[in-house]
Tab-separated table of C-alpha atoms in Angstrom:
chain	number	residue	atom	x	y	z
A	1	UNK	CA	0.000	0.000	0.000
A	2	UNK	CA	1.423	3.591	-1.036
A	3	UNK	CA	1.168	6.099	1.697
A	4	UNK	CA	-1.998	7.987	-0.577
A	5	UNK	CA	-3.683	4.710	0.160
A	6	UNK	CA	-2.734	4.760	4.010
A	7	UNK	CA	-4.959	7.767	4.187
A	8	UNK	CA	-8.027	6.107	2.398
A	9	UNK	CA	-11.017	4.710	3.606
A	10	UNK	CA	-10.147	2.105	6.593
A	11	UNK	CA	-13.418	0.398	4.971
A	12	UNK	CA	-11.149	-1.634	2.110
A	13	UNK	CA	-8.462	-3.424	2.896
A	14	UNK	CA	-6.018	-4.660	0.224
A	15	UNK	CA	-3.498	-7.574	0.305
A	16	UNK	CA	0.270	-6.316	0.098
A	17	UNK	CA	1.251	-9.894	-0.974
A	18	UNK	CA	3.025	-9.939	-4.002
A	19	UNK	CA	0.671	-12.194	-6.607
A	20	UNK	CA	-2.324	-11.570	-4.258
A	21	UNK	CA	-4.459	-8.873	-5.511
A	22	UNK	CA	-7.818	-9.113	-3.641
A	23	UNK	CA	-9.723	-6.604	-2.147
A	24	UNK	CA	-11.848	-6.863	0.665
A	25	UNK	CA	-14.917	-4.777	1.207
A	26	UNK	CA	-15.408	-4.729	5.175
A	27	UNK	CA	-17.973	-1.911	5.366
A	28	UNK	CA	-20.535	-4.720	4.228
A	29	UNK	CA	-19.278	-7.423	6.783
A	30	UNK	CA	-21.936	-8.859	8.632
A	31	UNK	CA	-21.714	-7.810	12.411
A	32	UNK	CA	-24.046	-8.003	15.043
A	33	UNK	CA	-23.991	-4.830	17.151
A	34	UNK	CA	-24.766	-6.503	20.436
A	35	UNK	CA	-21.877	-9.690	20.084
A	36	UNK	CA	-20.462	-7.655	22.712
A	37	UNK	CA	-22.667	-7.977	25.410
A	38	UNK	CA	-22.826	-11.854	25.016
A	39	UNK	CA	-22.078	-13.517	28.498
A	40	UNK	CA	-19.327	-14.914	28.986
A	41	UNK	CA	-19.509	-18.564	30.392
A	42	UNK	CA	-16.185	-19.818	32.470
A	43	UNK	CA	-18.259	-22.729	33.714
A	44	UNK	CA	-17.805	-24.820	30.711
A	45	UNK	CA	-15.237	-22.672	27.758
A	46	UNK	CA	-14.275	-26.037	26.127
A	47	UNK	CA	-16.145	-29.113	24.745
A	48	UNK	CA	-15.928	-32.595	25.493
A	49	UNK	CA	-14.250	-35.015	23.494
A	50	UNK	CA	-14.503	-38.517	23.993
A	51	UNK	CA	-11.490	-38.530	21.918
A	52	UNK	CA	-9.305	-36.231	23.428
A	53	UNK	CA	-10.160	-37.197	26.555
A	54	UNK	CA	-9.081	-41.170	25.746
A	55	UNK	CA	-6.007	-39.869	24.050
A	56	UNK	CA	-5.095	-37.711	27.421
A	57	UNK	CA	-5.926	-40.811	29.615
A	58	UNK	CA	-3.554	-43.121	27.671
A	59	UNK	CA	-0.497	-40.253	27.221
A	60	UNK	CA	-0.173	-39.195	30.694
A	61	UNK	CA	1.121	-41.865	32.260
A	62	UNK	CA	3.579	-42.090	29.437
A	63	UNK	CA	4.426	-38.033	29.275
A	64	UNK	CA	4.456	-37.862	32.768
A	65	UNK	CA	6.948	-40.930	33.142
A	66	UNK	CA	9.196	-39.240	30.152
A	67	UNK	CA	8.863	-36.154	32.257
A	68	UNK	CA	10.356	-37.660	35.665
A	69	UNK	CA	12.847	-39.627	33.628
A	70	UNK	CA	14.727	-36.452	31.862
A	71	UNK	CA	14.305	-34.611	35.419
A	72	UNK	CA	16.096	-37.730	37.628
A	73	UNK	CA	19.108	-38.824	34.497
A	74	UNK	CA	19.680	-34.973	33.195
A	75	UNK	CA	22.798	-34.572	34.757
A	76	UNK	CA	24.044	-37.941	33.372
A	77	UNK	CA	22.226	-37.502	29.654
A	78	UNK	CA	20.643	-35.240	27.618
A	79	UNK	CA	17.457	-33.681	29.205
A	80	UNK	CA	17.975	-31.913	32.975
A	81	UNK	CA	15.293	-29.721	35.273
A	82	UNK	CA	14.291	-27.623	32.993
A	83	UNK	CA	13.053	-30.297	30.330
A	84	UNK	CA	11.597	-32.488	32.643
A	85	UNK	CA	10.020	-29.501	34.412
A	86	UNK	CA	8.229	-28.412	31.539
A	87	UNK	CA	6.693	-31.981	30.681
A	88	UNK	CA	5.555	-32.499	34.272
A	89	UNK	CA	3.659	-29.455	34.144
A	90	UNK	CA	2.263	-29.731	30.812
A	91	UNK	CA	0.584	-33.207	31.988
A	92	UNK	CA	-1.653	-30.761	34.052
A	93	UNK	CA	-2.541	-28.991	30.920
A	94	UNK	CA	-3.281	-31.984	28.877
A	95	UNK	CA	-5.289	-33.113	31.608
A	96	UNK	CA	-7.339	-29.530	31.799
A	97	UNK	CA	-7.769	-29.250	28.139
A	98	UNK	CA	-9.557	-32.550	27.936
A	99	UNK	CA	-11.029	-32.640	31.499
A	100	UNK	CA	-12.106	-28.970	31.690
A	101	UNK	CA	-9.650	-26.161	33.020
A	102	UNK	CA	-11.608	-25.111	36.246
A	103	UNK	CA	-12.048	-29.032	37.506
A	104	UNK	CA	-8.316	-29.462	37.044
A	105	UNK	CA	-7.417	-26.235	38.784
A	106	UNK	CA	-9.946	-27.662	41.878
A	107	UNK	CA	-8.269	-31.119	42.050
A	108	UNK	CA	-3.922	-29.316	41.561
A	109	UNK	CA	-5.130	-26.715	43.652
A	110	UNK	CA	-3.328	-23.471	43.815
A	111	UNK	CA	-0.883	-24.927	46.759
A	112	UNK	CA	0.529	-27.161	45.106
A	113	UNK	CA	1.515	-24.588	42.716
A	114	UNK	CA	2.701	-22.300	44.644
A	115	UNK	CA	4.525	-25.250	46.402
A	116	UNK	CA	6.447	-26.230	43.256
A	117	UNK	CA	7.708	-22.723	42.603
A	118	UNK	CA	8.552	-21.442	46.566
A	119	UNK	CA	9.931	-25.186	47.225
A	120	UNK	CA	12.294	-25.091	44.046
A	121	UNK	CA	13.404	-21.750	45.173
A	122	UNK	CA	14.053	-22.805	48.773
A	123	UNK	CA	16.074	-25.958	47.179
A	124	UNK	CA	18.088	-23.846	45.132
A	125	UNK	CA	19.102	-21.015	47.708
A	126	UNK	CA	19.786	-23.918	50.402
A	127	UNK	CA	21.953	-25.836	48.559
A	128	UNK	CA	23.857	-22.420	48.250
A	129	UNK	CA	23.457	-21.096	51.845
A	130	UNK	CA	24.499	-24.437	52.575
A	131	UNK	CA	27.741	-23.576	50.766
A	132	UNK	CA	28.553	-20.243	52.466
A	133	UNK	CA	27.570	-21.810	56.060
A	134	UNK	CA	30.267	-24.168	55.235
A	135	UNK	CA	32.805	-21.303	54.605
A	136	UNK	CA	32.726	-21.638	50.783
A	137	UNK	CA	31.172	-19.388	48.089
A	138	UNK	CA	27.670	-20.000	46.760
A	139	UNK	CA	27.042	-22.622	44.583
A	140	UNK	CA	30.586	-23.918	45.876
A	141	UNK	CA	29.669	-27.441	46.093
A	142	UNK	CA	33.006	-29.025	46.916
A	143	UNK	CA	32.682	-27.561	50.232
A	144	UNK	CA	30.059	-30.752	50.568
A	145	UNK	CA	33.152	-33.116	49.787
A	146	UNK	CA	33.167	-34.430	54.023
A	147	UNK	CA	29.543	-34.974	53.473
A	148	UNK	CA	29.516	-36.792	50.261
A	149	UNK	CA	32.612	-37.900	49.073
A	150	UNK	CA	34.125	-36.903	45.854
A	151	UNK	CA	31.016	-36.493	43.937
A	152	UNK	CA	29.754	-33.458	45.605
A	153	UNK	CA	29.568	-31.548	42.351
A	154	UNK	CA	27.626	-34.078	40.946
A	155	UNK	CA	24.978	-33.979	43.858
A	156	UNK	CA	25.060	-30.147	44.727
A	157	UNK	CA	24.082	-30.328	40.835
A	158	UNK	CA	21.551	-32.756	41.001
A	159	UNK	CA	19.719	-31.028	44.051
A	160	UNK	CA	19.856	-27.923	41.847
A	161	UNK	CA	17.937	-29.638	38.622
A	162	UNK	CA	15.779	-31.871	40.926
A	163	UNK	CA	14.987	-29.800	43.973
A	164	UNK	CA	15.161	-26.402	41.987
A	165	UNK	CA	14.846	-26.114	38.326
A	166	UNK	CA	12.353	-28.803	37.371
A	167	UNK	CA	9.918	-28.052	40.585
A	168	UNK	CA	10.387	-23.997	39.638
A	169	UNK	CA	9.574	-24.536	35.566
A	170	UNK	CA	6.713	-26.980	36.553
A	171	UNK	CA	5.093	-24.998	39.686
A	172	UNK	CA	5.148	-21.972	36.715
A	173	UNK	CA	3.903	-23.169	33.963
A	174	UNK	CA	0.886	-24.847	36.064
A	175	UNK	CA	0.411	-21.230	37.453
A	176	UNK	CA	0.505	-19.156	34.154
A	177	UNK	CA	-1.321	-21.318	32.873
A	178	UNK	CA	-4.494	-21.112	35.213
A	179	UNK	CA	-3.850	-17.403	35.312
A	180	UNK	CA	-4.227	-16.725	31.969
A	181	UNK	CA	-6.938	-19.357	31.573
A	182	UNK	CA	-9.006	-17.107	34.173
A	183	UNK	CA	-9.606	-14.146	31.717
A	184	UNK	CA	-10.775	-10.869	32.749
A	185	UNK	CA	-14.012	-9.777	33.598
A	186	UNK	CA	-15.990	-6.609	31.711
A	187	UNK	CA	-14.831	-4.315	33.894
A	188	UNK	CA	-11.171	-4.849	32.939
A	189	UNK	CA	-10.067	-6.249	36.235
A	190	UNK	CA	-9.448	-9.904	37.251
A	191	UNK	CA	-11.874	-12.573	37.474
A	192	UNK	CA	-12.161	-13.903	41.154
């Protein structure tokens, strides 16, 4: 579009696509004046699906599973907290997309997501307080060496990925996700 056209009627629009030269007419579009005073419904936003349920009911288990694996052998393979993290808490949404967001956010309940996220936290600034109190730096995990034996990297690391990462990404993503999936109410201000 030239910048003549810019300042034309905002009632046609034209495609800037190379090869594409249609031109739509939106001043005849049909629009009902009133769609925006239609109630929203929170009860019930999706539809069942015996198919997408079955599908969710069969994958969990198996997601889930995946999810825990990468978490526990990151340090040792490919995968780690943050992968494992994610795949944990997207069970939850599989499980609210075919079971119904508002039913899944009764039975996780917003303490356990809260948990996830404060508890990673915790895991991850004791393992380094742990460190200091021990006369090290933070994060200085040999200082665990009398404790553990040579492989106190390898644990300080672990408790880090187990205890922090993968319970922080999973605790958020749960929470975002019911957060957003609560909307806004007319008014502009958060649904209750």
């Amino acid at each position: 579009m030239s910048d003549t056209d810019a300042n034309a009627d905002t009632d046609d629009v034209a495609s800037d696509t190379p090869g594409f030269d249609v031109e739509y007419d939106l001043s005849d579009a049909d629009v009902d004046p009133d769609a925006a005073d239609v109630e929203f419904d929170p009860v019930r936003p999706y539809t069942e699906s015996e198919i997408i349920m079955t599908t969710v009911r069969i994958v969990t288990p198996f997601v889930l599973t995946y999810g825990l694996y990468l978490t526990f052998h990151g340090a040792n393979s490919p995968g780690g907290g943050f992968q494992g993290g994610a795949l944990v808490g997207v069970v939850v949404l599989m499980l609210a997309f075919a079971f119904g967001i508002q039913p899944t956010r009764e039975w996780v309940g917003s303490g356990l997501m809260s948990g996830l996220a404060s508890g990673g936290v915790l895991a991850f600034v004791g393992v380094g307080l742990g460190t200091l109190a021990l006369g090290g730096t933070f994060l200085e995990y040999g200082r665990y060496e009398p404790f553990v034996g040579s492989d106190a990297t390898k644990w300080g690391m672990e408790a880090i990925e187990i205890g922090g990462v993968s319970a922080i990404v999973s605790g958020v993503i749960m929470g975002l996700f019911f957060l957003t999936a609560a909307g806004y109410d007319k008014s502009g201000g958060e649904d209750a």
